[in-house]
Amino acid sequence: MVSLGTLFAFAIVSLGMVCSPGPNMIYLISRTLTQGRIAGIISLLGVMLGFLIYIMATMLGLTALFTAVPVFFETVKFAGAIYLLWLAWNAIKPGSASILEPRKLAIDPPRKLFLMGFMTNLFNPKIAVLYVSLLPQFVDPARGSLLLQSATLGFTQITVSFIVNLLIVCTASKISVWFGTRPTWLRVQRWLMASVLTGLAVRLAFEHGK
């Protein structure tokens, strides 16, 4: 069983990831501002289904694969660290736009909203990094079933992500207006997210597989 300390640490990592710039947040903010809060919530439900797919994949073999093939684990680990650093650079590079500067989207029916939310998350490389590279770092074979540990960590991440993204959907308009009139805070947001991503990348690069 996952210890409370490990669970808390993974929840903090999950919080850092969900608050960092990425396709999910851009899509949910843009969709909510374009089509309304209900559309944002439907899209969010699609995003959550994408997380469930990743949890199932993790439970059905990723951890076992890393244990059997350490070289594969090391490759994925460093690739994930490089990707996180790339995200950090894109958040602060000259001319970069804030995630709070939404894109214009077409008006879509509920079924398409759900599907787009699902596809956005399923093909989100940041989430792949979280489940393929970061989650296995918190699994300890000495503490029992790897299947149960992966499920516990996965559902912890889903809970954190759902709460944060629901808050974003419910306050997207206010957040966009507030930050839009305060360019200094937009710069702070970009640097804060870049710092979180860099910290995660460093932790990942120097973490040893269990």
Coordinates of N, CA and C in Angstrom, one line a residue:
M1 N 0.8 -1.2 0.0 CA 0.0 0.0 0.0 C 0.9 1.2 0.0
V2 N 0.5 2.3 -0.7 CA 1.2 3.5 -0.8 C 1.2 4.2 0.6
S3 N 2.3 4.7 1.1 CA 2.4 5.4 2.3 C 1.8 6.8 2.2
L4 N 1.3 7.4 3.3 CA 0.7 8.7 3.2 C 1.7 9.8 2.7
G5 N 3.0 9.6 3.2 CA 4.0 10.5 2.7 C 4.2 10.5 1.2
T6 N 4.3 9.3 0.7 CA 4.4 9.1 -0.8 C 3.2 9.7 -1.5
L7 N 2.0 9.4 -1.0 CA 0.8 9.9 -1.6 C 0.7 11.4 -1.6
F8 N 1.2 12.0 -0.5 CA 1.2 13.5 -0.4 C 2.2 14.0 -1.4
A9 N 3.4 13.4 -1.5 CA 4.4 13.9 -2.4 C 3.9 13.8 -3.9
F10 N 3.2 12.7 -4.2 CA 2.7 12.5 -5.6 C 1.6 13.5 -5.9
A11 N 0.8 13.8 -4.9 CA -0.3 14.8 -5.0 C 0.3 16.2 -5.3
I12 N 1.4 16.5 -4.7 CA 2.1 17.8 -4.9 C 2.7 17.9 -6.3
V13 N 3.3 16.7 -6.8 CA 3.8 16.7 -8.1 C 2.7 16.8 -9.1
S14 N 1.6 16.1 -8.9 CA 0.4 16.2 -9.8 C -0.2 17.6 -9.8
L15 N -0.2 18.3 -8.7 CA -0.6 19.7 -8.7 C 0.2 20.6 -9.5
G16 N 1.6 20.4 -9.4 CA 2.5 21.1 -10.2 C 2.3 20.9 -11.7
M17 N 2.0 19.7 -12.0 CA 1.8 19.3 -13.4 C 0.5 19.9 -14.0
V18 N -0.6 19.8 -13.2 CA -1.8 20.3 -13.7 C -1.9 21.8 -13.8
C19 N -1.1 22.5 -13.0 CA -1.0 23.9 -13.0 C 0.0 24.5 -14.0
S20 N 0.7 23.6 -14.6 CA 1.7 24.0 -15.6 C 1.1 24.2 -17.0
P21 N 1.6 25.0 -17.9 CA 1.1 25.2 -19.2 C 1.0 23.9 -20.0
G22 N -0.1 23.7 -20.7 CA -0.3 22.5 -21.4 C -1.6 22.5 -22.2
P23 N -1.7 21.5 -23.1 CA -2.9 21.5 -24.0 C -4.2 21.4 -23.3
N24 N -4.3 20.7 -22.2 CA -5.6 20.6 -21.4 C -6.0 21.9 -20.9
M25 N -5.1 22.7 -20.3 CA -5.6 23.9 -19.7 C -5.9 24.9 -20.8
I26 N -5.1 25.0 -21.9 CA -5.4 25.9 -23.0 C -6.8 25.6 -23.5
Y27 N -7.1 24.3 -23.8 CA -8.3 23.9 -24.4 C -9.5 24.2 -23.5
L28 N -9.4 23.9 -22.2 CA -10.5 24.1 -21.3 C -10.8 25.6 -21.1
I29 N -9.8 26.4 -21.0 CA -10.0 27.9 -20.8 C -10.7 28.4 -22.1
S30 N -10.1 28.0 -23.3 CA -10.6 28.5 -24.5 C -12.0 28.1 -24.8
R31 N -12.3 26.8 -24.5 CA -13.6 26.3 -24.7 C -14.7 27.0 -23.8
T32 N -14.3 27.2 -22.6 CA -15.2 27.8 -21.6 C -15.5 29.2 -22.0
L33 N -14.5 30.0 -22.4 CA -14.7 31.4 -22.8 C -15.5 31.5 -24.1
T34 N -15.3 30.5 -25.0 CA -16.0 30.5 -26.3 C -17.4 30.1 -26.2
Q35 N -17.7 29.0 -25.4 CA -19.0 28.4 -25.5 C -19.7 28.3 -24.1
G36 N -19.1 28.7 -23.1 CA -19.7 28.7 -21.8 C -19.3 27.6 -20.8
R37 N -19.7 27.8 -19.6 CA -19.2 26.9 -18.5 C -19.6 25.4 -18.7
I38 N -20.9 25.2 -19.1 CA -21.3 23.8 -19.3 C -20.5 23.1 -20.4
A39 N -20.1 23.8 -21.4 CA -19.3 23.2 -22.5 C -17.9 22.9 -21.9
G40 N -17.4 23.8 -21.0 CA -16.1 23.5 -20.4 C -16.2 22.3 -19.5
I41 N -17.3 22.1 -18.8 CA -17.4 20.9 -17.9 C -17.5 19.6 -18.7
I42 N -18.3 19.7 -19.8 CA -18.4 18.5 -20.7 C -17.0 18.1 -21.2
S43 N -16.3 19.1 -21.6 CA -14.9 18.9 -22.1 C -14.0 18.3 -21.1
L44 N -14.2 18.8 -19.8 CA -13.4 18.3 -18.7 C -13.7 16.8 -18.5
L45 N -14.9 16.4 -18.6 CA -15.3 15.0 -18.4 C -14.6 14.1 -19.4
G46 N -14.4 14.6 -20.7 CA -13.6 13.9 -21.7 C -12.2 13.8 -21.3
V47 N -11.6 14.9 -20.7 CA -10.3 14.9 -20.2 C -10.1 13.8 -19.2
M48 N -11.0 13.7 -18.3 CA -10.9 12.7 -17.2 C -10.9 11.3 -17.8
L49 N -11.7 11.0 -18.8 CA -11.7 9.7 -19.4 C -10.3 9.4 -20.0
G50 N -9.6 10.4 -20.5 CA -8.2 10.2 -21.0 C -7.3 9.8 -19.9
F51 N -7.5 10.4 -18.7 CA -6.7 10.0 -17.5 C -6.9 8.5 -17.2
L52 N -8.2 8.1 -17.2 CA -8.5 6.7 -16.9 C -7.8 5.7 -17.9
I53 N -7.7 6.1 -19.1 CA -7.0 5.2 -20.1 C -5.5 5.1 -19.7
Y54 N -4.9 6.2 -19.3 CA -3.5 6.2 -18.9 C -3.3 5.3 -17.6
I55 N -4.3 5.4 -16.7 CA -4.2 4.6 -15.5 C -4.2 3.1 -15.8
M56 N -5.1 2.8 -16.7 CA -5.3 1.4 -17.1 C -4.0 0.9 -17.8
A57 N -3.4 1.7 -18.6 CA -2.2 1.3 -19.3 C -1.0 1.1 -18.3
T58 N -1.0 2.0 -17.3 CA 0.0 1.9 -16.3 C -0.1 0.7 -15.4
M59 N -1.4 0.4 -15.1 CA -1.7 -0.8 -14.2 C -1.4 -2.1 -15.0
L60 N -1.5 -2.1 -16.3 CA -1.4 -3.3 -17.1 C 0.0 -3.6 -17.6
G61 N 1.0 -2.8 -17.2 CA 2.3 -3.2 -17.7 C 3.4 -2.3 -17.7
L62 N 3.2 -1.0 -17.6 CA 4.3 0.0 -17.7 C 5.3 -0.2 -16.6
T63 N 4.8 -0.4 -15.3 CA 5.7 -0.6 -14.2 C 6.5 -1.9 -14.4
A64 N 5.9 -3.0 -14.8 CA 6.6 -4.2 -15.0 C 7.6 -4.1 -16.1
L65 N 7.3 -3.4 -17.2 CA 8.2 -3.2 -18.3 C 9.5 -2.5 -17.8
F66 N 9.3 -1.4 -17.0 CA 10.4 -0.7 -16.5 C 11.3 -1.6 -15.6
T67 N 10.7 -2.5 -14.8 CA 11.4 -3.4 -13.9 C 12.2 -4.4 -14.8
A68 N 11.6 -4.9 -15.8 CA 12.3 -5.9 -16.7 C 13.4 -5.3 -17.6
V69 N 13.2 -4.0 -18.0 CA 14.1 -3.4 -19.0 C 14.5 -2.1 -18.4
P70 N 15.5 -2.0 -17.5 CA 16.0 -0.8 -16.9 C 16.4 0.3 -18.0
V71 N 17.0 -0.2 -19.1 CA 17.5 0.8 -20.1 C 16.3 1.6 -20.7
F72 N 15.2 0.9 -20.9 CA 14.0 1.6 -21.4 C 13.5 2.6 -20.4
F73 N 13.6 2.3 -19.1 CA 13.2 3.2 -18.0 C 14.0 4.5 -18.1
E74 N 15.4 4.3 -18.2 CA 16.3 5.4 -18.2 C 16.1 6.3 -19.4
T75 N 15.8 5.6 -20.5 CA 15.5 6.4 -21.8 C 14.3 7.3 -21.6
V76 N 13.2 6.7 -21.1 CA 12.0 7.4 -21.0 C 12.2 8.5 -19.9
K77 N 12.9 8.2 -18.9 CA 13.1 9.2 -17.8 C 13.8 10.5 -18.3
F78 N 14.9 10.3 -19.1 CA 15.6 11.4 -19.6 C 14.8 12.2 -20.7
A79 N 14.1 11.4 -21.5 CA 13.3 12.0 -22.5 C 12.2 12.9 -21.8
G80 N 11.6 12.4 -20.8 CA 10.6 13.1 -20.0 C 11.2 14.4 -19.4
A81 N 12.4 14.3 -18.9 CA 13.1 15.5 -18.3 C 13.3 16.6 -19.4
I82 N 13.8 16.1 -20.5 CA 14.1 17.1 -21.6 C 12.8 17.7 -22.1
Y83 N 11.7 16.9 -22.1 CA 10.4 17.5 -22.5 C 9.9 18.6 -21.5
L84 N 10.1 18.3 -20.3 CA 9.6 19.2 -19.2 C 10.4 20.5 -19.4
L85 N 11.7 20.4 -19.6 CA 12.6 21.6 -19.8 C 12.1 22.4 -21.0
W86 N 11.7 21.6 -22.1 CA 11.2 22.3 -23.3 C 10.0 23.1 -23.0
L87 N 9.1 22.5 -22.2 CA 7.9 23.2 -21.8 C 8.2 24.5 -21.0
A88 N 9.2 24.4 -20.1 CA 9.6 25.5 -19.3 C 10.1 26.6 -20.2
W89 N 11.0 26.3 -21.1 CA 11.5 27.3 -22.0 C 10.4 28.0 -22.9
N90 N 9.4 27.2 -23.3 CA 8.3 27.7 -24.1 C 7.5 28.7 -23.3
A91 N 7.5 28.5 -22.0 CA 6.7 29.4 -21.1 C 7.3 30.7 -21.0
I92 N 8.6 30.8 -21.1 CA 9.3 32.1 -20.8 C 10.1 32.7 -22.0
K93 N 10.1 32.0 -23.1 CA 10.9 32.5 -24.2 C 10.3 33.8 -24.8
P94 N 11.1 34.6 -25.4 CA 10.6 35.9 -25.9 C 9.5 35.7 -26.9
G95 N 8.4 36.4 -26.7 CA 7.3 36.3 -27.6 C 6.3 35.2 -27.2
S96 N 6.6 34.5 -26.1 CA 5.7 33.4 -25.7 C 4.4 34.0 -25.2
A97 N 3.3 33.3 -25.4 CA 2.0 33.7 -25.0 C 1.6 33.0 -23.7
S98 N 0.8 33.6 -22.8 CA 0.4 33.0 -21.6 C -0.8 32.0 -22.0
I99 N -0.9 31.0 -21.1 CA -2.0 30.0 -21.3 C -3.3 30.7 -21.0
L100 N -3.3 31.9 -20.4 CA -4.5 32.6 -20.1 C -4.9 33.6 -21.3
E101 N -4.2 33.4 -22.4 CA -4.6 34.1 -23.6 C -5.2 33.1 -24.6
P102 N -6.5 32.9 -24.5 CA -7.2 31.7 -25.1 C -7.3 31.8 -26.6
R103 N -7.5 30.7 -27.3 CA -7.7 30.7 -28.7 C -9.2 30.7 -29.0
K104 N -9.6 31.1 -30.2 CA -11.0 31.1 -30.6 C -11.3 29.7 -31.1
L105 N -12.4 29.2 -30.7 CA -12.8 27.8 -31.1 C -14.2 27.9 -31.7
A106 N -14.5 26.9 -32.6 CA -15.9 26.9 -33.1 C -16.8 26.3 -32.1
I107 N -18.1 26.6 -32.3 CA -19.2 26.1 -31.4 C -19.5 24.7 -31.7
D108 N -19.3 23.8 -30.8 CA -19.5 22.3 -31.0 C -20.6 21.7 -30.1
P109 N -21.2 20.6 -30.6 CA -22.2 19.9 -29.8 C -21.6 19.2 -28.6
P110 N -22.4 18.8 -27.6 CA -21.8 18.1 -26.4 C -21.0 16.9 -26.7
R111 N -21.5 16.0 -27.7 CA -20.7 14.8 -28.0 C -19.3 15.1 -28.5
K112 N -19.2 16.1 -29.3 CA -17.9 16.5 -29.9 C -17.0 17.2 -28.8
L113 N -17.7 17.9 -27.9 CA -16.9 18.6 -26.8 C -16.3 17.5 -26.0
F114 N -17.0 16.4 -25.6 CA -16.5 15.3 -24.8 C -15.3 14.7 -25.5
L115 N -15.5 14.4 -26.8 CA -14.5 13.7 -27.6 C -13.3 14.5 -27.7
M116 N -13.4 15.8 -28.0 CA -12.3 16.7 -28.1 C -11.5 16.8 -26.8
G117 N -12.2 16.8 -25.7 CA -11.5 16.8 -24.4 C -10.7 15.6 -24.2
F118 N -11.4 14.4 -24.5 CA -10.7 13.1 -24.4 C -9.5 13.1 -25.3
M119 N -9.6 13.5 -26.6 CA -8.4 13.4 -27.5 C -7.3 14.3 -27.1
T120 N -7.7 15.5 -26.6 CA -6.7 16.5 -26.2 C -5.8 15.9 -25.1
N121 N -6.5 15.2 -24.1 CA -5.7 14.7 -23.0 C -5.0 13.4 -23.4
L122 N -5.6 12.6 -24.2 CA -5.0 11.3 -24.6 C -3.7 11.5 -25.4
F123 N -3.6 12.6 -26.2 CA -2.4 12.9 -27.0 C -1.6 14.0 -26.4
N124 N -1.8 14.3 -25.1 CA -1.1 15.3 -24.4 C 0.3 14.7 -23.9
P125 N 1.4 15.1 -24.5 CA 2.7 14.5 -24.1 C 3.0 14.8 -22.6
K126 N 2.5 15.9 -22.0 CA 2.8 16.2 -20.6 C 2.2 15.1 -19.7
I127 N 1.0 14.6 -20.1 CA 0.4 13.6 -19.3 C 1.1 12.2 -19.5
A128 N 1.6 12.0 -20.7 CA 2.3 10.8 -20.9 C 3.6 10.8 -20.1
V129 N 4.2 12.0 -19.9 CA 5.4 12.1 -19.1 C 5.1 11.8 -17.6
L130 N 3.9 12.3 -17.2 CA 3.5 12.0 -15.8 C 3.4 10.6 -15.5
Y131 N 2.7 9.8 -16.4 CA 2.4 8.4 -16.1 C 3.5 7.5 -16.5
V132 N 4.2 7.8 -17.5 CA 5.3 6.9 -18.0 C 6.6 7.1 -17.2
S133 N 6.9 8.4 -16.9 CA 8.2 8.7 -16.2 C 8.1 9.0 -14.7
L134 N 7.1 9.7 -14.3 CA 7.0 10.2 -12.9 C 6.3 9.2 -12.0
L135 N 5.2 8.7 -12.4 CA 4.4 7.8 -11.5 C 5.2 6.6 -11.0
P136 N 5.9 5.9 -11.9 CA 6.7 4.7 -11.5 C 7.7 5.0 -10.4
Q137 N 8.2 6.3 -10.3 CA 9.1 6.7 -9.2 C 8.5 6.5 -7.8
F138 N 7.2 6.6 -7.7 CA 6.5 6.5 -6.5 C 6.0 5.2 -6.1
V139 N 6.3 4.2 -7.0 CA 5.8 2.8 -6.7 C 7.0 2.0 -6.1
D140 N 6.7 1.4 -4.9 CA 7.7 0.6 -4.2 C 7.3 -0.8 -4.1
P141 N 8.0 -1.7 -4.8 CA 7.7 -3.2 -4.7 C 7.6 -3.7 -3.3
A142 N 8.4 -3.1 -2.4 CA 8.4 -3.6 -1.0 C 7.1 -3.3 -0.3
R143 N 6.3 -2.5 -0.8 CA 5.0 -2.1 -0.1 C 3.8 -2.8 -0.7
G144 N 4.0 -3.9 -1.4 CA 2.9 -4.7 -1.8 C 2.6 -4.6 -3.3
S145 N 1.3 -4.9 -3.6 CA 0.8 -4.9 -5.0 C 1.2 -3.7 -5.8
L146 N 1.9 -3.9 -6.9 CA 2.2 -2.8 -7.8 C 1.0 -2.3 -8.5
L147 N 0.0 -3.2 -8.8 CA -1.2 -2.9 -9.4 C -2.0 -1.9 -8.5
L148 N -2.1 -2.2 -7.2 CA -2.9 -1.4 -6.3 C -2.2 -0.1 -6.1
Q149 N -0.9 -0.1 -6.0 CA -0.2 1.2 -5.8 C -0.3 2.1 -7.0
S150 N -0.2 1.6 -8.2 CA -0.4 2.4 -9.4 C -1.8 2.9 -9.5
A151 N -2.8 2.1 -9.1 CA -4.2 2.6 -9.2 C -4.4 3.7 -8.1
T152 N -3.9 3.6 -6.9 CA -4.0 4.6 -5.9 C -3.4 5.9 -6.3
L153 N -2.2 5.8 -6.9 CA -1.5 7.0 -7.3 C -2.3 7.7 -8.5
G154 N -2.7 6.8 -9.4 CA -3.4 7.3 -10.6 C -4.7 8.0 -10.2
F155 N -5.5 7.5 -9.3 CA -6.7 8.1 -8.9 C -6.5 9.3 -8.1
T156 N -5.4 9.4 -7.4 CA -5.0 10.6 -6.7 C -4.7 11.7 -7.7
Q157 N -4.0 11.4 -8.7 CA -3.7 12.4 -9.8 C -5.0 12.9 -10.4
I158 N -5.9 11.9 -10.7 CA -7.2 12.3 -11.3 C -8.0 13.3 -10.4
T159 N -8.0 13.0 -9.1 CA -8.7 13.8 -8.2 C -8.2 15.2 -8.2
V160 N -6.8 15.3 -8.1 CA -6.2 16.6 -8.1 C -6.5 17.4 -9.4
S161 N -6.4 16.7 -10.5 CA -6.6 17.3 -11.8 C -8.0 17.8 -11.9
F162 N -9.0 16.9 -11.5 CA -10.4 17.3 -11.7 C -10.7 18.5 -10.9
I163 N -10.3 18.6 -9.6 CA -10.6 19.7 -8.8 C -10.0 21.0 -9.4
V164 N -8.7 21.0 -9.7 CA -8.1 22.2 -10.3 C -8.7 22.6 -11.6
N165 N -8.9 21.6 -12.5 CA -9.5 22.0 -13.8 C -10.9 22.5 -13.7
L166 N -11.7 21.9 -12.7 CA -13.1 22.4 -12.5 C -13.1 23.8 -12.0
L167 N -12.1 24.2 -11.1 CA -12.0 25.5 -10.7 C -11.6 26.5 -11.8
I168 N -10.8 26.0 -12.7 CA -10.4 26.8 -13.9 C -11.6 27.0 -14.8
V169 N -12.4 26.0 -15.0 CA -13.5 26.1 -15.9 C -14.5 27.1 -15.3
C170 N -14.8 27.0 -14.0 CA -15.8 27.8 -13.3 C -15.3 29.3 -13.2
T171 N -14.1 29.5 -13.2 CA -13.6 30.9 -13.1 C -12.8 31.4 -14.3
A172 N -12.9 30.7 -15.4 CA -12.1 31.0 -16.6 C -12.3 32.5 -17.0
S173 N -13.5 33.0 -17.1 CA -13.8 34.3 -17.5 C -13.1 35.3 -16.6
K174 N -13.3 35.1 -15.3 CA -12.7 36.1 -14.3 C -11.2 36.0 -14.4
I175 N -10.7 34.8 -14.5 CA -9.2 34.7 -14.5 C -8.6 35.4 -15.7
S176 N -9.3 35.2 -16.9 CA -8.8 35.8 -18.1 C -8.8 37.3 -18.1
V177 N -10.0 37.9 -17.6 CA -10.1 39.3 -17.5 C -9.1 39.9 -16.5
W178 N -8.9 39.2 -15.3 CA -8.0 39.7 -14.3 C -6.6 39.8 -14.8
F179 N -6.1 38.7 -15.4 CA -4.8 38.6 -15.9 C -4.6 39.5 -17.1
G180 N -5.7 39.6 -17.9 CA -5.6 40.4 -19.1 C -5.3 41.8 -18.9
T181 N -5.7 42.3 -17.7 CA -5.5 43.7 -17.4 C -4.3 43.9 -16.5
R182 N -3.6 42.9 -16.2 CA -2.4 42.9 -15.4 C -1.2 42.2 -16.1
P183 N -0.6 42.8 -17.0 CA 0.5 42.1 -17.8 C 1.7 41.7 -16.9
T184 N 1.9 42.4 -15.8 CA 3.0 41.9 -14.9 C 2.7 40.6 -14.3
W185 N 1.4 40.3 -13.9 CA 1.1 39.0 -13.4 C 1.1 37.9 -14.4
L186 N 0.9 38.3 -15.7 CA 1.1 37.3 -16.7 C 2.5 36.8 -16.8
R187 N 3.4 37.7 -16.7 CA 4.9 37.4 -16.7 C 5.2 36.5 -15.5
V188 N 4.7 36.9 -14.3 CA 4.9 36.1 -13.1 C 4.4 34.7 -13.3
Q189 N 3.2 34.6 -13.9 CA 2.6 33.3 -14.1 C 3.5 32.4 -15.0
R190 N 4.0 33.0 -16.0 CA 4.9 32.2 -16.9 C 6.2 31.8 -16.2
W191 N 6.8 32.7 -15.5 CA 8.0 32.3 -14.8 C 7.8 31.3 -13.7
L192 N 6.6 31.4 -13.0 CA 6.3 30.4 -11.9 C 6.1 29.1 -12.5
M193 N 5.4 29.0 -13.6 CA 5.2 27.7 -14.3 C 6.5 27.1 -14.8
A194 N 7.3 28.0 -15.3 CA 8.6 27.5 -15.8 C 9.5 27.0 -14.7
S195 N 9.4 27.6 -13.5 CA 10.1 27.1 -12.4 C 9.6 25.7 -11.9
V196 N 8.3 25.6 -11.9 CA 7.7 24.3 -11.5 C 8.2 23.2 -12.4
L197 N 8.1 23.5 -13.7 CA 8.5 22.5 -14.7 C 10.0 22.1 -14.7
T198 N 10.8 23.1 -14.4 CA 12.2 22.9 -14.3 C 12.5 22.0 -13.1
G199 N 11.9 22.3 -12.0 CA 12.1 21.5 -10.8 C 11.7 20.1 -11.0
L200 N 10.6 19.9 -11.7 CA 10.1 18.5 -12.0 C 11.1 17.8 -12.9
A201 N 11.7 18.5 -13.9 CA 12.7 17.9 -14.8 C 13.9 17.5 -14.1
V202 N 14.4 18.4 -13.2 CA 15.6 18.1 -12.4 C 15.4 16.8 -11.5
R203 N 14.3 16.8 -10.8 CA 13.9 15.7 -9.9 C 13.9 14.4 -10.7
L204 N 13.3 14.5 -11.9 CA 13.1 13.3 -12.7 C 14.5 12.8 -13.2
A205 N 15.3 13.7 -13.7 CA 16.6 13.3 -14.3 C 17.5 12.7 -13.2
F206 N 17.4 13.1 -12.0 CA 18.4 12.5 -11.0 C 17.7 11.5 -10.1
E207 N 16.5 11.1 -10.4 CA 15.8 10.0 -9.7 C 16.3 8.7 -10.1
H208 N 16.5 7.8 -9.2 CA 16.9 6.4 -9.5 C 15.7 5.5 -9.5
G209 N 15.6 4.6 -10.5 CA 14.5 3.6 -10.6 C 14.6 2.7 -9.4
K210 N 13.4 2.3 -8.9 CA 13.3 1.3 -7.8 C 13.4 -0.1 -8.3

